[in-house]
Coordinates of C-alpha atoms in Angstrom, one line a residue:
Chain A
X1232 CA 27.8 14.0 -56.0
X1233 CA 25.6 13.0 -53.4
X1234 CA 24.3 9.5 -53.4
X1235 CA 20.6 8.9 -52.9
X1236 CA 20.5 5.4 -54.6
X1237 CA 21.0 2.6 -51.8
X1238 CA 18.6 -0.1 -53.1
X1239 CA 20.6 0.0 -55.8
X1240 CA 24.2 -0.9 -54.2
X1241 CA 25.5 0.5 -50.7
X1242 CA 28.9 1.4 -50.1
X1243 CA 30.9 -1.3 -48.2
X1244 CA 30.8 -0.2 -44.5
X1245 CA 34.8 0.6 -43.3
X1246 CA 34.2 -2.1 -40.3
X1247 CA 33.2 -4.8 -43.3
X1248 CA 36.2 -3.9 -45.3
X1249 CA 38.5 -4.1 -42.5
X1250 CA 37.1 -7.4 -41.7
X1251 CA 37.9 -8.4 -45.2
X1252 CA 41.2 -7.7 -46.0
X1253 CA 43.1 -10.5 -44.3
X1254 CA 41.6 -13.0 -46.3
X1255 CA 42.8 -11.9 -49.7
X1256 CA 46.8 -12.1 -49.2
X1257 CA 47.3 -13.0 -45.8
X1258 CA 44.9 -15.9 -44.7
X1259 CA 44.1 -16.7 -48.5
X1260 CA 43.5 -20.5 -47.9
X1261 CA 40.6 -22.6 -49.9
X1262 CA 37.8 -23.7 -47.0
X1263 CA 37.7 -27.0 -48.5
X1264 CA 41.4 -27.8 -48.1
X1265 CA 41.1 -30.0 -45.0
X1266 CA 44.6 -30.7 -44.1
X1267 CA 46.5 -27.2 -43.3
X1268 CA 46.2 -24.4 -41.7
X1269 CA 45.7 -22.0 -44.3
X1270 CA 42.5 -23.8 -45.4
X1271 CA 41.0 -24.0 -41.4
X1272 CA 41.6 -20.5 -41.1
X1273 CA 39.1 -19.9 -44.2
X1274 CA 36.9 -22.4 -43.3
X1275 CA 36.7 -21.2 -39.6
X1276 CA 36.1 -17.6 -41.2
X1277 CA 33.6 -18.7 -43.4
X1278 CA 31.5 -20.8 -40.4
X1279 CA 31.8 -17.8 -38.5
X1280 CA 30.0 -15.6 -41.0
X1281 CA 27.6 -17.9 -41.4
X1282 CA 26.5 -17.4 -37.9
X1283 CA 26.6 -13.7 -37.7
X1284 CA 24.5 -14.4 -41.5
X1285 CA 21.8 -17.2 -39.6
X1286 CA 21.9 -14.8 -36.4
X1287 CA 20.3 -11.6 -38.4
X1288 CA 17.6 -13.6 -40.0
X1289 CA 17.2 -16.3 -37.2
X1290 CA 18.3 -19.2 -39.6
X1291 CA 20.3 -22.2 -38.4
X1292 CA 23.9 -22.5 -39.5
X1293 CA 23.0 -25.3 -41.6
X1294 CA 20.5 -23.4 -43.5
X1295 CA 22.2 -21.5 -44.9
X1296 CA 23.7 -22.3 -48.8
X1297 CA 26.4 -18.7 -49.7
X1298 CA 26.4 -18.0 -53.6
X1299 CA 27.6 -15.3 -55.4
X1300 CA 24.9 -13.2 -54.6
X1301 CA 21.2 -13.1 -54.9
X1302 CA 20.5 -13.7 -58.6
X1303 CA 22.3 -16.9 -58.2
X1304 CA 20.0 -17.4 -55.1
X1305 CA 17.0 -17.0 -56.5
X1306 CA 17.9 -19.5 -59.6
X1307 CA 18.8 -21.6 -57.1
X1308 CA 15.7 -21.7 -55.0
X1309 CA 13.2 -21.4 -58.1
X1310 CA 14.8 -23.9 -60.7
X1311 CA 16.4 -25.9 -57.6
X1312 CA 12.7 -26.5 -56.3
X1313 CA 10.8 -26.7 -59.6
X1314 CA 13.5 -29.4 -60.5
X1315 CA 13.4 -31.6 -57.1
X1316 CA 9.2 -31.3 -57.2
X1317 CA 8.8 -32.3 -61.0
X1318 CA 6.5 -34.8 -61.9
X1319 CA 4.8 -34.1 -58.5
X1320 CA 3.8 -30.9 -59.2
X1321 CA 3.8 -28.0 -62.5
X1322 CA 2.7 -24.7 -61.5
X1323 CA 4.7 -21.9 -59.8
X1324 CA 3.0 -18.6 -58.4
X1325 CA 5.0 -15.3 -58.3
X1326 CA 4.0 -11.5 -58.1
X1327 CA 4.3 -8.9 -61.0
X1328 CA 6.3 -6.8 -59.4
X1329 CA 9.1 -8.8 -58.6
X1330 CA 12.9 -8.6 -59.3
X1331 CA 13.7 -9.8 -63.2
X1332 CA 16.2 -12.2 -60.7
X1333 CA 12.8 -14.1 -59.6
X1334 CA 10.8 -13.1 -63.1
X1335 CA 12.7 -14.4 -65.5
X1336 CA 13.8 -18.0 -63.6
X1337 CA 10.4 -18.4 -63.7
X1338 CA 9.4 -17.4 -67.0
X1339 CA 12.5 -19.7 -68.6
X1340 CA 10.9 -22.4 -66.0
X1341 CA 7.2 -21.3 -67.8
X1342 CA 9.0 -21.5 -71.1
X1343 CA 10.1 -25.3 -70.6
X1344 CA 6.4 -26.6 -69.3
X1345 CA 5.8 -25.2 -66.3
X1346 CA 2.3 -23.4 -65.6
X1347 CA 3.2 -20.1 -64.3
X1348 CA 0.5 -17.5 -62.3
X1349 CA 1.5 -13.9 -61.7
X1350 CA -0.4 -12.1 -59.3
X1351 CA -1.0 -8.7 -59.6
X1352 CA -1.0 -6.0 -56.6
X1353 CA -3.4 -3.3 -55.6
X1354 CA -2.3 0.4 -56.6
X1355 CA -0.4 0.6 -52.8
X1356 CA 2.1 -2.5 -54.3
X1357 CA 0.5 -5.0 -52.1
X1358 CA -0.4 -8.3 -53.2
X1359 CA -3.7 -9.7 -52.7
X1360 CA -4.0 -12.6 -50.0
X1361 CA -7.6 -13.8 -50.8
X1362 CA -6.3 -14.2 -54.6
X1363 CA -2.7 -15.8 -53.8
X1364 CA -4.9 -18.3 -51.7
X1365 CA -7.0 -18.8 -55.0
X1366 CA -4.1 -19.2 -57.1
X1367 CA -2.5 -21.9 -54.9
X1368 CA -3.2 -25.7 -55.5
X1369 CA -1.9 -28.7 -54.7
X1370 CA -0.2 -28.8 -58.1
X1371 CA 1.4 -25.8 -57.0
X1372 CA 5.5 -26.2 -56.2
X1373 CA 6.9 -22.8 -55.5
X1374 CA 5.4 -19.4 -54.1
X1375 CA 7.5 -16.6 -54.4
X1376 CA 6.9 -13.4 -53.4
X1377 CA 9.6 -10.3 -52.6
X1378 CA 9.6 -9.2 -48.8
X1379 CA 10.5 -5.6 -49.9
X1380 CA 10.3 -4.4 -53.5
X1381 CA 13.5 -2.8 -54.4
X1382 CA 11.2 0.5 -56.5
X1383 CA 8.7 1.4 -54.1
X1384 CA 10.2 -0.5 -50.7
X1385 CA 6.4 -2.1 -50.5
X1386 CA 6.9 -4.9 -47.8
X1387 CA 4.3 -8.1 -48.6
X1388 CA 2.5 -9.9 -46.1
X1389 CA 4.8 -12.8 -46.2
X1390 CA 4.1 -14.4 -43.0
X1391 CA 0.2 -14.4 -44.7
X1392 CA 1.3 -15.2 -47.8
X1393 CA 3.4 -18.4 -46.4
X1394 CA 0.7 -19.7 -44.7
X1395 CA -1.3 -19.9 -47.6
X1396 CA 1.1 -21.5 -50.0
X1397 CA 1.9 -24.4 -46.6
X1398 CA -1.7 -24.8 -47.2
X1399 CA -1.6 -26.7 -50.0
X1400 CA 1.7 -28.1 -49.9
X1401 CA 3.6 -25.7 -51.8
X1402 CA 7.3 -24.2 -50.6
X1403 CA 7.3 -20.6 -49.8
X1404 CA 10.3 -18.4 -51.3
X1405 CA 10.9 -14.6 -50.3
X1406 CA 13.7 -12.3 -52.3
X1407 CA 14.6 -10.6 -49.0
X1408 CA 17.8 -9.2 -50.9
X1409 CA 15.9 -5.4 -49.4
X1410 CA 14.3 -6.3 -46.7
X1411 CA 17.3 -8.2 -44.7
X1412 CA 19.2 -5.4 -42.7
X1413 CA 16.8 -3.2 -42.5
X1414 CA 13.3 -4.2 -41.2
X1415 CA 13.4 -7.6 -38.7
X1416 CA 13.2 -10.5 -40.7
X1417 CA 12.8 -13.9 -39.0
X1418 CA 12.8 -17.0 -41.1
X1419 CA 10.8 -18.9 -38.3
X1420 CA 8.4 -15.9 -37.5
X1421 CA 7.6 -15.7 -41.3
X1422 CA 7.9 -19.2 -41.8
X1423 CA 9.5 -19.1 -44.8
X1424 CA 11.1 -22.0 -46.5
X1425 CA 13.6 -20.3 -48.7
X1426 CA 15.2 -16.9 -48.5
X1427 CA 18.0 -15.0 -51.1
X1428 CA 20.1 -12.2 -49.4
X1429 CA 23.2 -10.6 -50.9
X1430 CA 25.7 -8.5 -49.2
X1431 CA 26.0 -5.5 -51.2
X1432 CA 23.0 -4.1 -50.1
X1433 CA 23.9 -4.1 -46.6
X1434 CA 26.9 -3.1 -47.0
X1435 CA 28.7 -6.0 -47.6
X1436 CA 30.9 -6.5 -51.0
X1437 CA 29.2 -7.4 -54.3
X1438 CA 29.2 -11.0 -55.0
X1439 CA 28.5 -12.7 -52.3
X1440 CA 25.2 -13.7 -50.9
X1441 CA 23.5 -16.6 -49.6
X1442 CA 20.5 -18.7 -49.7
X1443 CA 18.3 -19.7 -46.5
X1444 CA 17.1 -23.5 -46.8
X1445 CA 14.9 -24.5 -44.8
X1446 CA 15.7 -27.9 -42.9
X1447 CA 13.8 -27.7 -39.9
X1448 CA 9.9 -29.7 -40.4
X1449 CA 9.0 -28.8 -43.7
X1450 CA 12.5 -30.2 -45.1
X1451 CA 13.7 -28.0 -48.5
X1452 CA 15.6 -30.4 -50.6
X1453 CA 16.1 -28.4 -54.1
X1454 CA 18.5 -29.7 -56.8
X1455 CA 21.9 -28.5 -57.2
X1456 CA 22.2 -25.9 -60.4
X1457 CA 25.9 -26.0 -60.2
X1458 CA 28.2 -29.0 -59.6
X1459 CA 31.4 -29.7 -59.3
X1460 CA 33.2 -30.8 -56.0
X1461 CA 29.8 -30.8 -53.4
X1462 CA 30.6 -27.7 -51.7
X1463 CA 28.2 -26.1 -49.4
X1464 CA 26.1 -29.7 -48.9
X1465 CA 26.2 -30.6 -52.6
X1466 CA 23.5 -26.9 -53.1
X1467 CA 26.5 -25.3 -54.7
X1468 CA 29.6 -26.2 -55.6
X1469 CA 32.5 -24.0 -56.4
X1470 CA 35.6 -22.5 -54.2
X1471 CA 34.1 -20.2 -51.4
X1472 CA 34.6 -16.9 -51.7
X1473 CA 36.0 -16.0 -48.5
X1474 CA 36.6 -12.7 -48.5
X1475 CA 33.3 -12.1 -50.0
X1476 CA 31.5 -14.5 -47.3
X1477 CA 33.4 -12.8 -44.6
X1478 CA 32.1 -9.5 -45.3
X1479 CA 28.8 -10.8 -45.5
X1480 CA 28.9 -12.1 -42.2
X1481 CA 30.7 -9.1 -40.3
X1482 CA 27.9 -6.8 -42.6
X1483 CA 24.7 -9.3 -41.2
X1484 CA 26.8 -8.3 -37.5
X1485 CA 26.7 -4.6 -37.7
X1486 CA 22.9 -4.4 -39.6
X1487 CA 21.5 -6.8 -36.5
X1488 CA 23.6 -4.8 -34.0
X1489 CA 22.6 -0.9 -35.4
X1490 CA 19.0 -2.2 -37.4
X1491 CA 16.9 -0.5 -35.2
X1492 CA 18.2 3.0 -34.6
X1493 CA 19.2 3.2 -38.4
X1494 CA 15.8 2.5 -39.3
X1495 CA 14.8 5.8 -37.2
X1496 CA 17.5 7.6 -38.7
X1497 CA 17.2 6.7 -42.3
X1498 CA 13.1 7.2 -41.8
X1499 CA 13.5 10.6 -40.6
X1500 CA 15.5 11.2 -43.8
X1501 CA 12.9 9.9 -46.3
X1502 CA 10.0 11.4 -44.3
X1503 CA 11.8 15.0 -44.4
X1504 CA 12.8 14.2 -48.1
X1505 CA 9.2 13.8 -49.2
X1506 CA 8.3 17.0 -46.4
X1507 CA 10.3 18.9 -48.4
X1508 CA 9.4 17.7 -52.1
X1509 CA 6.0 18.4 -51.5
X1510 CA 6.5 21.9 -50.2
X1511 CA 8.1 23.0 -53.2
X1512 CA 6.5 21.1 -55.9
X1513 CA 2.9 20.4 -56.5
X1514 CA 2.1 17.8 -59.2
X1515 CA 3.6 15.3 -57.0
X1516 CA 2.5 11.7 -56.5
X1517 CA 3.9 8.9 -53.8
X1518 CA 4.1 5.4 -55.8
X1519 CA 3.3 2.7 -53.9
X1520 CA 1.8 2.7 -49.7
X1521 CA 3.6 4.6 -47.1
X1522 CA 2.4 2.1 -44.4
X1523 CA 4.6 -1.1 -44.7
X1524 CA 7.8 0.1 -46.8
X1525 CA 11.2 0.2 -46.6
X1526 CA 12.6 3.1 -43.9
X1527 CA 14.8 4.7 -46.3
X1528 CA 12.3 4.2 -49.9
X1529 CA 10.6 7.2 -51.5
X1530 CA 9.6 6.7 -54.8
X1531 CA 7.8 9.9 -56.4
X1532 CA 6.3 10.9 -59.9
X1533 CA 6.2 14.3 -61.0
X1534 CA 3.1 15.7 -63.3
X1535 CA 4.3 17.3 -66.1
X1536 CA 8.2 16.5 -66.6
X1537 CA 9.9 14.2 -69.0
X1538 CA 11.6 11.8 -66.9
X1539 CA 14.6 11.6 -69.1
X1540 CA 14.9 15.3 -69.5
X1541 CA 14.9 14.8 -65.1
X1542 CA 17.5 12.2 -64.7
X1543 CA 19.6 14.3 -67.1
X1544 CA 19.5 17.1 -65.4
X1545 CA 20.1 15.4 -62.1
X1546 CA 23.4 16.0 -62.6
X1547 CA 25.2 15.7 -59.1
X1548 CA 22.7 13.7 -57.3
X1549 CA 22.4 9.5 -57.6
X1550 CA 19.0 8.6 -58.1
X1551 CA 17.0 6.1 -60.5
X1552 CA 14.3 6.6 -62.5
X1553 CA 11.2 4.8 -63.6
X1554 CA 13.3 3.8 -66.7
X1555 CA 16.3 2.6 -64.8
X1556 CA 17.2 -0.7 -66.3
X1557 CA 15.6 -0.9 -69.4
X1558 CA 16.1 2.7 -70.5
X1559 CA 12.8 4.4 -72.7
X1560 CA 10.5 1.6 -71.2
X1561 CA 8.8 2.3 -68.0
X1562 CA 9.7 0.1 -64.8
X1563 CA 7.0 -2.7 -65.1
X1564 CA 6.4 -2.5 -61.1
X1565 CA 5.2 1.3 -61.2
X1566 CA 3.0 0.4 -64.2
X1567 CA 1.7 -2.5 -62.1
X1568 CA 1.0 -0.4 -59.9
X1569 CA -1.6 1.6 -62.4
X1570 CA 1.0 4.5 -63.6
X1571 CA 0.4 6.0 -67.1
X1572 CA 4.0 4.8 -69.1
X1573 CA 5.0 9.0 -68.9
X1574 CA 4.2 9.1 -65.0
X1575 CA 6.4 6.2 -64.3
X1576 CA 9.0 7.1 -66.8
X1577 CA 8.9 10.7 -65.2
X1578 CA 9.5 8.8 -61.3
X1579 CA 12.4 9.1 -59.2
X1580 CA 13.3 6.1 -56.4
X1581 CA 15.6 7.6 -53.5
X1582 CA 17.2 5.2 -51.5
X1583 CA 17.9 6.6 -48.1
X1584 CA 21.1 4.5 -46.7
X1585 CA 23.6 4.5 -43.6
X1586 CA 25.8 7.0 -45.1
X1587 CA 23.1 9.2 -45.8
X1588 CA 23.6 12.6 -44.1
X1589 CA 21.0 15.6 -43.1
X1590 CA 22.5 18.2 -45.9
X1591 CA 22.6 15.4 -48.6
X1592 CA 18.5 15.1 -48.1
X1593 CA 18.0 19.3 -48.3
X1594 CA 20.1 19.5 -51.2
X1595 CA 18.0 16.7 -52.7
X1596 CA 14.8 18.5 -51.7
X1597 CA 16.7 21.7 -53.3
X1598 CA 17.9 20.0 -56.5
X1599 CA 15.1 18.2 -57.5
X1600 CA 12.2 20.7 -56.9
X1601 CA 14.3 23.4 -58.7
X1602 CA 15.1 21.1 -61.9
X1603 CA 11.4 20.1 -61.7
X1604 CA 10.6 23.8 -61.6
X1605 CA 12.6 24.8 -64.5
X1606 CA 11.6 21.6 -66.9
X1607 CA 8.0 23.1 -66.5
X1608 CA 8.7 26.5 -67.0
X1609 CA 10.4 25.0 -70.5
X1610 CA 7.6 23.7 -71.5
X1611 CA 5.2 24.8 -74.7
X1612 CA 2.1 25.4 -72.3
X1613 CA 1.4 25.4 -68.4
X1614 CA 1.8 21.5 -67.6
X1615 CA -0.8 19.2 -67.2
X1616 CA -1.3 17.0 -64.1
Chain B
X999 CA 26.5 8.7 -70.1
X1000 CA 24.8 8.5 -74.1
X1001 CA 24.6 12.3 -74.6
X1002 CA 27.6 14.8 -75.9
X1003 CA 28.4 17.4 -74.0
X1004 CA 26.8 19.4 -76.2
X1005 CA 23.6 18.3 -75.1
X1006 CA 24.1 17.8 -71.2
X1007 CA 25.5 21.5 -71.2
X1008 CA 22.0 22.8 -72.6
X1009 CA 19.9 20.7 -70.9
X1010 CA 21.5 21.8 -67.8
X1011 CA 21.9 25.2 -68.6
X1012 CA 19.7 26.0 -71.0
X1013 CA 20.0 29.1 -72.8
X1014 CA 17.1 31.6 -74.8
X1015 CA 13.6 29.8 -73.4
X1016 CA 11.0 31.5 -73.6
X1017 CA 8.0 32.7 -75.9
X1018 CA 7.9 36.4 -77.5
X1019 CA 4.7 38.0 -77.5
X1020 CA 3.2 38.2 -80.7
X1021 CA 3.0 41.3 -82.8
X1022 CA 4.7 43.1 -85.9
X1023 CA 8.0 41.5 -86.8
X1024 CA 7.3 38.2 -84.6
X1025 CA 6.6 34.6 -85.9
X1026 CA 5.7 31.5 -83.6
X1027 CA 6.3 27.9 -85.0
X1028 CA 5.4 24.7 -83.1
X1029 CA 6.5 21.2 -83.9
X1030 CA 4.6 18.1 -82.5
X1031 CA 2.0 17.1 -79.7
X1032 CA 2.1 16.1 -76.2
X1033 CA 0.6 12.8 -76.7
X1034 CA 3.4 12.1 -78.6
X1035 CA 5.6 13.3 -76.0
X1036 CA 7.3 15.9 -77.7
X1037 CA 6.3 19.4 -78.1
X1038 CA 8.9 22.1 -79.7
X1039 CA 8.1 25.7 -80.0
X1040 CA 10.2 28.3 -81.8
X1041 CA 9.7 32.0 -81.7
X1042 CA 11.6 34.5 -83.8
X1043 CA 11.6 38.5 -84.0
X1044 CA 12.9 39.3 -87.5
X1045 CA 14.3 43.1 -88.4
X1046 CA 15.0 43.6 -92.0
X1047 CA 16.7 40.3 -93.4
X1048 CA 18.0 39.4 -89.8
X1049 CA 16.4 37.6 -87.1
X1050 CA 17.2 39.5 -84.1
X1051 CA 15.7 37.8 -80.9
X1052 CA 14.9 33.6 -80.8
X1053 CA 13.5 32.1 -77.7
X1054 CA 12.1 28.3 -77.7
X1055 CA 10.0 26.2 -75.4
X1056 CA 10.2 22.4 -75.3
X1057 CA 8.3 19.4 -73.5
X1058 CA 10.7 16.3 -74.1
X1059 CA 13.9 14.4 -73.5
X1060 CA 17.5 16.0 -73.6
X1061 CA 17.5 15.7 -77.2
X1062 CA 14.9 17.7 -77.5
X1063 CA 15.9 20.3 -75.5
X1064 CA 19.3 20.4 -77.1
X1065 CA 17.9 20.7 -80.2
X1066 CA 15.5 23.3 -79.5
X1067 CA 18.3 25.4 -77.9
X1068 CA 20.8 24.8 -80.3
X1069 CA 18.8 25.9 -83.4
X1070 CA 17.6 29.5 -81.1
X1071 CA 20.8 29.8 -80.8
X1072 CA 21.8 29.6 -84.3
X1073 CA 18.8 31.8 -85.5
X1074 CA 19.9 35.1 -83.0
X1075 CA 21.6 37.0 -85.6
X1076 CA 21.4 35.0 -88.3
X1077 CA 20.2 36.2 -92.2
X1078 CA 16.9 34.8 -93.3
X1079 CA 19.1 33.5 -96.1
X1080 CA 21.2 31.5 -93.5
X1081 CA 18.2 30.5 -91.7
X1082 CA 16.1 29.1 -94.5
X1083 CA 19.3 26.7 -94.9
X1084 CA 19.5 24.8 -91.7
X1085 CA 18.7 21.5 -91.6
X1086 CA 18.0 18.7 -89.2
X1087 CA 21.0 16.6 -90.3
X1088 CA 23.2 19.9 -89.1
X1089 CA 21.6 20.0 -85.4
X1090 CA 21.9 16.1 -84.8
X1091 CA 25.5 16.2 -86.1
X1092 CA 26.3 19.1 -83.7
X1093 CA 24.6 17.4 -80.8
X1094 CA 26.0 13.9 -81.9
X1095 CA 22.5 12.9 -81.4
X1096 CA 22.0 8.9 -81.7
X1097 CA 20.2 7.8 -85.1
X1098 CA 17.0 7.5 -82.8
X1099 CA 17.2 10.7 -81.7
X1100 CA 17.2 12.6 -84.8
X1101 CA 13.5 13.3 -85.5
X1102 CA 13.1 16.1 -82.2
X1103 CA 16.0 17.7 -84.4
X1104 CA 14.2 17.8 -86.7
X1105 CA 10.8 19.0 -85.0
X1106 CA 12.8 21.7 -83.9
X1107 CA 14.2 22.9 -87.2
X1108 CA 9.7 22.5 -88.5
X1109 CA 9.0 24.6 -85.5
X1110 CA 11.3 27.4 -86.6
X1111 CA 10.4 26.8 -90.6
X1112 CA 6.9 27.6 -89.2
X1113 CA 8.0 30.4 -86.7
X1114 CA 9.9 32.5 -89.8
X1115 CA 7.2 31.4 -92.0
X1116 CA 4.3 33.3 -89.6
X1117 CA 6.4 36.1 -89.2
X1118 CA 3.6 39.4 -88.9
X1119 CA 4.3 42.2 -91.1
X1120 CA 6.0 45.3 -89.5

């Protein structure tokens, strides 16, 4: 089985487990219990990841709120900062193509008063600056837009995009859960006032993430969605998960530490991937711009094949479709994008990762245009692009 | 995974595609349209009371496939009798295809009602 599917999860790097594994039976104390050793040892751990955590995306160690991972960050940031600016203001702005983790917060938020503007984006996934700046007002609370979309690995202007929701007094929020470990993303340089990561896509462990808060100048204060004990300044209480937070940290380490020579690596991969799709398959399209995306995204529709009939036959090889989470219904960021409902049902997203080796990608090439070949060849009459 | 084995094994491997060329003892069926999203054709080449060659093509999901492949592959050799006696109900049962899957079984067993129906004289 060769797995192609790294935006989806990413295995947890041997270095990170290692890191891990004292904390569960060893060094198994409770960070909040002040008066032995066992709980400074956790709490030391858990400071410590939180550097290597504010080090990857320049943050201070204050800054930075851990949760169980980036759903919980997001709820956190959009509720926590529709809640602290109510009565102030009543509109939020997001994008269409955005993680149901940032949708549906803020449709719940839409749902209990709250006006709510989705922006669309342009057929390369982008959104468009001139009409975010429209959309913002001074009743405007929260902007949230995605630094990297997890289909199509489209990176948004967020720096630009910031600016223009500081402009009018709004806070700025980016789901960073793809972009973090992968391109450089500085919380200063982008100006950004909150920021949800999560370690399992950096290889890290699954459930544990963290939110950046912004305390510097523009100061964030959101409202607590859980309580219950004040942990992590009152943002979020509940028993740290060490082990979790540890691996986190030592993950944020190694993806500051390797970043730039993975993101060669994992490029050349993708850009040989779609090399070698588009030799031996015409009826091929690229979803979404090839200029700012994700090093290791390559999102493809092919003319001509029923994307379930695809997936199925993609026996040995990990890859999602257009229909991946809501199976028979087309991913709603390729038809933002402009897709027919069969072209983005009949899409595949590779996710290129650090594991990822040269033969993986040519079987891939060889898999894919081969299946693709022989769901044509099944079909009634000569497909149609 | 929500398929049988039954299914994945066809769609993987599939088995008898293909069209026969029309002419004396050969009947073509087709079931459904492309903007539906399903297209199922049947051919059959009958000698006597027997079908003796049955080749299918198919645009659709693994359902469709499976269904298309499982029903050529009960038509090889079969009687006309046994042929005219297939039904729908048999295919998704033997493919344990879900409740919403049923209908491309049963475009597949229209496409080979129409194939042995258009079947030229000898």
């Amino acid at each position: 089985m060769v797995y192609l599917d790294h935006h989806a999860t990413t295995p947890v790097d041997t270095r990170v487990l290692e890191s891990m594994l004292p904390f569960f039976a060893e060094r198994f104390g409770n960070a909040a219990s002040k008066h032995h050793a066992f709980g400074w040892a956790a709490s030391d751990a858990v400071e410590q990841a939180r550097k290597q955590v504010a080090r990857l995306i320049g943050a201070g160690t204050r800054d930075l709120v851990f949760t169980s991972g980036a759903t919980e960050a997001n709820n956190l940031a959009i509720k926590g900062a529709a809640q602290a600016r109510r009565g102030e203001r009543d509109h939020l702005v997001t994008v269409v193509t955005e993680h149901q983790a940032v949708l549906d917060p803020m449709r719940r938020l839409e749902r209990d008063g709250w006006r709510l503007t989705v922006l669309p984006v342009a057929s390369s996934g982008v959104i468009d600056l001139a009409e975010l700046e429209r959309s913002v007002t001074e009743r405007t609370a929260l902007v949230s837009v995605m630094a990297a979309n997890n289909e199509i690995g489209v990176l948004q202007p967020i720096a630009e995009a910031a600016v223009r929701a500081h402009a009018k007094g709004a806070w700025f929020h980016t789901d960073a859960v793809q972009a973090v470990g992968k391109v450089p993303f500085d919380v200063d340089a982008l100006d950004v006032d909150l920021a949800s990561i999560t370690a399992h896509k950096l290889y890290g462990p699954k459930g544990a993430g963290a939110l950046y808060v912004r305390r510097k100048g523009r100061a964030v204060k959101l409202a607590a969605q859980i309580d219950g004990g004040g942990h992590e300044r009152g943002l979020r209480s509940g028993t740290l998960n060490v082990p979790g937070i540890v691996g986190l940290g030592r993950a944020a380490e190694i993806a500051l530490a390797e970043m730039t020579a993975e993101a060669q690596r994992v490029a050349g991969f993708r850009d040989r991937l779609l090399e070698g799709l588009r030799a031996k398959t015409d009826g091929m399209s690229v979803n979404g711009g090839m200029t700012a995306r994700l090093p290791g995204n390559l999102n493809v529709s092919f003319a001509g094949v029923d994307g379930e009939a695809l997936m199925v036959s993609l026996d040995d090889l990990a890859v999602s479709s257009g229909a991946a989470c809501t199976a028979a219904e087309p991913s709603h960021v390729l038809v933002a994008l402009g897709l027919s409902r069969d072209r983005a049902l009949a899409s595949l997203r590779f996710g290129i990762g650090r594991t990822t080796t040269a033969d993986e990608v040519e079987y891939a090439v060889t898999k894919v245009s081969e299946v693709v070949a022989r769901l044509r060849a099944m079909a009634p009459s000569q497909w149609c692009a | 995974m929500p398929y049988s084995d039954e299914v994945l094994r066809r769609v993987r491997e599939p088995q008898r595609v293909g069209t026969l060329t029309a002419g004396a003892g050969v009947g073509t069926g087709e079931s459904g349209t492309l903007a539906h999203g399903t297209v199922t054709r049947m051919s059959v080449r009958v000698r006597g009371d027997r079908i003796v060659e049955a080749r299918f093509k198919v645009f659709g999901c693994s359902a469709a496939i499976a269904s298309a492949s499982l029903v050529a592959e009960w038509l090889e050799g079969a009687s006309l009798d046994a042929a005219a006696v297939l039904t729908a109900e048999r295919v998704a049962r033997a493919l344990q295809l879900a409740p919403e899957r049923e209908y491309v079984a049963r475009m597949a067993i229209e496409a080979a009602r129409e194939a042995l129906a258009k079947v030229e004289e000898e």
